[in-house]
Amino acid sequence: MSYLNLATIVLSLARLLPGVAHPMVSPPPALPEYGPGQESLAPYVPTPQPVVDRMLELAGVTSKDLVYDLGCGDGRIVITAAKKYGARGVGVDINPERIREANENARSAGVEKLVTFIEQDALKVDVSQATVVTRYLLSSSNLKLRPILTRQLKPGARIVSHAFSMGDWEPLKQETLSDGENIGRTIYLWKADGVVRP
């Protein structure tokens, strides 16, 4: 085996092993911080509208619901819930620019009386009044939220996640759909059952 082939194999393996530093292997970018002890739970990537629509359908949202979106970005999930179903909504995001954008979008959609946007760390928000919680966060962030959601939510409240699961808590439903650009997107649905899951 030539030195070049051996070097290629070593570099390929280095990319696969977590925590292995190599000058030619770039580490993943750090998530931005917004204040003391406040780190973003996910980079801002908007959920495609067909996925938003299906998340709300899967949760069975009606005008009686209070939908919380954790990491709400531009507000599209709670705005859609308000516009399409007449539901009330609360969007939570740590980034003040996203909150400004979400408020502008709510005004443009004519649903500003039904929705509220809060600049806050999603790990510190009280979701106990929510009947539906949606999010598009990383798996590690979902695991941080799992004990909070299962402790605070009343039995029967629905939790919907785009793309990422919650560890070993099996969803009631899981489905994959096209996002309109022929990219498969997975959606997960759980129901709070009064069991606190660490």
Short mmCIF file of C-alpha atoms in Angstrom, two decimals:
data_model
loop_
_atom_site.label_atom_id
_atom_site.label_comp_id
_atom_site.label_asym_id
_atom_site.label_seq_id
_atom_site.Cartn_x
_atom_site.Cartn_y
_atom_site.Cartn_z
CA MET A 1 0.00 0.00 0.00
CA SER A 2 1.40 3.37 -0.98
CA TYR A 3 1.83 6.24 1.49
CA LEU A 4 -0.74 8.27 -0.49
CA ASN A 5 -3.37 5.54 -0.19
CA LEU A 6 -2.67 5.14 3.54
CA ALA A 7 -2.93 8.91 4.10
CA THR A 8 -6.26 8.99 2.24
CA ILE A 9 -7.67 6.20 4.43
CA VAL A 10 -6.49 7.89 7.65
CA LEU A 11 -8.05 11.23 6.65
CA SER A 12 -11.32 9.52 5.71
CA LEU A 13 -11.45 7.77 9.09
CA ALA A 14 -10.63 11.01 10.92
CA ARG A 15 -13.71 12.61 9.39
CA LEU A 16 -15.90 9.80 10.71
CA LEU A 17 -14.61 9.75 14.29
CA PRO A 18 -16.18 12.31 16.65
CA GLY A 19 -13.78 14.47 18.60
CA VAL A 20 -10.76 13.71 16.41
CA ALA A 21 -8.94 16.88 15.47
CA HIS A 22 -6.89 17.12 12.31
CA PRO A 23 -5.63 20.24 10.56
CA MET A 24 -7.33 19.17 7.32
CA VAL A 25 -10.65 18.26 8.95
CA SER A 26 -12.80 21.27 9.82
CA PRO A 27 -14.82 21.10 13.05
CA PRO A 28 -18.53 21.82 12.79
CA PRO A 29 -19.40 25.50 13.28
CA ALA A 30 -20.40 26.46 16.80
CA LEU A 31 -23.98 27.56 17.32
CA PRO A 32 -24.27 31.27 18.13
CA GLU A 33 -24.66 32.47 21.71
CA TYR A 34 -27.13 35.21 22.58
CA GLY A 35 -26.34 35.99 26.20
CA PRO A 36 -24.83 34.45 29.34
CA GLY A 37 -25.64 30.74 29.20
CA GLN A 38 -27.94 31.16 26.19
CA GLU A 39 -26.92 29.09 23.21
CA SER A 40 -29.00 28.56 20.10
CA LEU A 41 -30.70 25.14 20.03
CA ALA A 42 -30.44 24.96 16.24
CA PRO A 43 -29.26 27.03 13.30
CA TYR A 44 -32.02 29.03 11.62
CA VAL A 45 -33.39 26.95 8.76
CA PRO A 46 -37.03 27.69 7.85
CA THR A 47 -39.43 24.75 7.70
CA PRO A 48 -40.86 24.41 4.15
CA GLN A 49 -44.54 25.34 3.99
CA PRO A 50 -45.76 21.85 2.93
CA VAL A 51 -44.06 20.48 6.06
CA VAL A 52 -45.61 23.22 8.23
CA ASP A 53 -49.05 22.31 6.86
CA ARG A 54 -48.57 18.61 7.52
CA MET A 55 -47.19 19.17 11.04
CA LEU A 56 -50.35 21.05 11.96
CA GLU A 57 -52.58 18.45 10.28
CA LEU A 58 -50.80 15.61 12.07
CA ALA A 59 -51.32 17.40 15.40
CA GLY A 60 -55.01 17.85 14.59
CA VAL A 61 -54.91 21.60 15.29
CA THR A 62 -58.26 23.37 15.71
CA SER A 63 -59.44 26.80 16.81
CA LYS A 64 -59.46 25.51 20.41
CA ASP A 65 -55.69 24.97 20.46
CA LEU A 66 -52.85 27.04 21.84
CA VAL A 67 -49.82 26.23 19.68
CA TYR A 68 -46.31 26.92 20.96
CA ASP A 69 -43.46 26.84 18.46
CA LEU A 70 -40.06 26.56 20.15
CA GLY A 71 -37.40 28.10 17.94
CA CYS A 72 -40.09 29.82 15.88
CA GLY A 73 -37.80 31.59 13.40
CA ASP A 74 -39.94 33.78 11.13
CA GLY A 75 -43.13 32.62 12.86
CA ARG A 76 -44.56 30.62 9.99
CA ILE A 77 -45.89 27.69 12.05
CA VAL A 78 -47.98 29.68 14.54
CA ILE A 79 -49.01 32.13 11.81
CA THR A 80 -50.26 29.23 9.67
CA ALA A 81 -52.06 27.71 12.66
CA ALA A 82 -53.82 31.04 13.27
CA LYS A 83 -54.65 31.77 9.64
CA LYS A 84 -55.73 28.26 8.63
CA TYR A 85 -57.39 27.00 11.84
CA GLY A 86 -58.06 30.09 13.97
CA ALA A 87 -55.76 28.70 16.67
CA ARG A 88 -53.92 30.95 19.10
CA GLY A 89 -50.15 30.72 18.95
CA VAL A 90 -46.98 31.63 20.80
CA GLY A 91 -43.63 31.63 19.03
CA VAL A 92 -40.43 31.53 21.08
CA ASP A 93 -37.01 32.39 19.70
CA ILE A 94 -33.77 33.55 21.26
CA ASN A 95 -32.81 35.68 18.26
CA PRO A 96 -34.30 39.22 18.39
CA GLU A 97 -34.06 39.56 14.60
CA ARG A 98 -36.29 36.49 14.14
CA ILE A 99 -38.82 37.90 16.61
CA ARG A 100 -38.99 41.19 14.69
CA GLU A 101 -39.45 39.27 11.44
CA ALA A 102 -42.15 37.05 12.96
CA ASN A 103 -44.12 40.06 14.23
CA GLU A 104 -43.95 41.68 10.78
CA ASN A 105 -45.13 38.45 9.16
CA ALA A 106 -48.04 38.18 11.61
CA ARG A 107 -49.13 41.74 10.78
CA SER A 108 -48.89 41.02 7.05
CA ALA A 109 -50.99 37.87 7.50
CA GLY A 110 -53.58 39.73 9.60
CA VAL A 111 -53.28 37.37 12.60
CA GLU A 112 -51.42 39.59 15.07
CA LYS A 113 -54.38 39.35 17.49
CA LEU A 114 -54.06 35.56 17.62
CA VAL A 115 -50.28 35.17 17.92
CA THR A 116 -47.56 36.39 20.26
CA PHE A 117 -43.80 36.15 19.81
CA ILE A 118 -41.44 36.00 22.79
CA GLU A 119 -37.68 36.55 22.74
CA GLN A 120 -36.62 33.86 25.20
CA ASP A 121 -34.55 30.74 25.66
CA ALA A 122 -36.82 27.82 24.71
CA LEU A 123 -35.40 25.82 27.63
CA LYS A 124 -36.77 28.41 30.06
CA VAL A 125 -40.23 29.09 28.66
CA ASP A 126 -43.36 27.87 30.45
CA VAL A 127 -45.32 25.67 28.02
CA SER A 128 -47.83 24.35 30.57
CA GLN A 129 -50.79 26.05 28.83
CA ALA A 130 -49.90 24.69 25.37
CA THR A 131 -52.09 22.06 23.77
CA VAL A 132 -49.67 21.66 20.84
CA VAL A 133 -45.89 22.18 20.81
CA THR A 134 -44.01 22.26 17.51
CA ARG A 135 -40.28 22.54 16.83
CA TYR A 136 -37.52 22.07 14.29
CA LEU A 137 -34.54 21.65 16.57
CA LEU A 138 -31.53 19.35 16.71
CA SER A 139 -31.80 15.90 18.38
CA SER A 140 -29.57 17.06 21.24
CA SER A 141 -31.88 20.05 21.80
CA ASN A 142 -34.97 17.82 21.71
CA LEU A 143 -33.43 15.69 24.45
CA LYS A 144 -32.84 18.79 26.57
CA LEU A 145 -36.49 19.76 26.09
CA ARG A 146 -37.94 16.28 26.67
CA PRO A 147 -38.01 16.42 30.52
CA ILE A 148 -39.37 19.98 30.42
CA LEU A 149 -42.18 19.12 27.99
CA THR A 150 -43.15 15.86 29.70
CA ARG A 151 -43.20 17.58 33.10
CA GLN A 152 -45.14 20.70 32.07
CA LEU A 153 -47.60 19.56 29.41
CA LYS A 154 -51.01 18.24 30.38
CA PRO A 155 -51.88 14.70 29.25
CA GLY A 156 -53.21 14.78 25.71
CA ALA A 157 -51.08 17.72 24.57
CA ARG A 158 -49.46 16.98 21.23
CA ILE A 159 -45.78 17.44 20.39
CA VAL A 160 -44.70 17.58 16.75
CA SER A 161 -41.09 17.63 15.58
CA HIS A 162 -39.70 18.21 12.12
CA ALA A 163 -36.72 16.01 11.20
CA PHE A 164 -35.47 15.09 14.69
CA SER A 165 -36.75 12.58 17.26
CA MET A 166 -36.59 12.53 21.06
CA GLY A 167 -34.22 9.66 21.75
CA ASP A 168 -35.84 6.46 22.98
CA TRP A 169 -39.32 8.00 23.40
CA GLU A 170 -41.15 6.29 20.57
CA PRO A 171 -43.48 8.58 18.60
CA LEU A 172 -47.15 7.74 18.13
CA LYS A 173 -46.76 8.55 14.45
CA GLN A 174 -43.85 9.08 12.12
CA GLU A 175 -44.14 9.92 8.47
CA THR A 176 -41.99 11.15 5.62
CA LEU A 177 -43.21 13.51 2.94
CA SER A 178 -41.75 15.55 0.11
CA ASP A 179 -41.13 19.20 0.92
CA GLY A 180 -42.10 20.37 -2.58
CA GLU A 181 -38.51 20.22 -3.81
CA ASN A 182 -38.31 16.40 -3.82
CA ILE A 183 -36.49 16.30 -0.48
CA GLY A 184 -37.89 13.81 2.02
CA ARG A 185 -38.82 15.32 5.38
CA THR A 186 -39.71 13.27 8.46
CA ILE A 187 -42.32 14.42 10.98
CA TYR A 188 -42.79 12.90 14.43
CA LEU A 189 -45.86 13.10 16.69
CA TRP A 190 -46.06 12.35 20.42
CA LYS A 191 -48.78 12.88 23.02
CA ALA A 192 -48.03 13.89 26.58
CA ASP A 193 -49.24 11.13 28.92
CA GLY A 194 -48.30 12.41 32.37
CA VAL A 195 -45.03 10.43 32.47
CA VAL A 196 -41.96 12.61 33.03
CA ARG A 197 -39.16 11.43 30.77
CA PRO A 198 -35.60 12.45 31.71
#
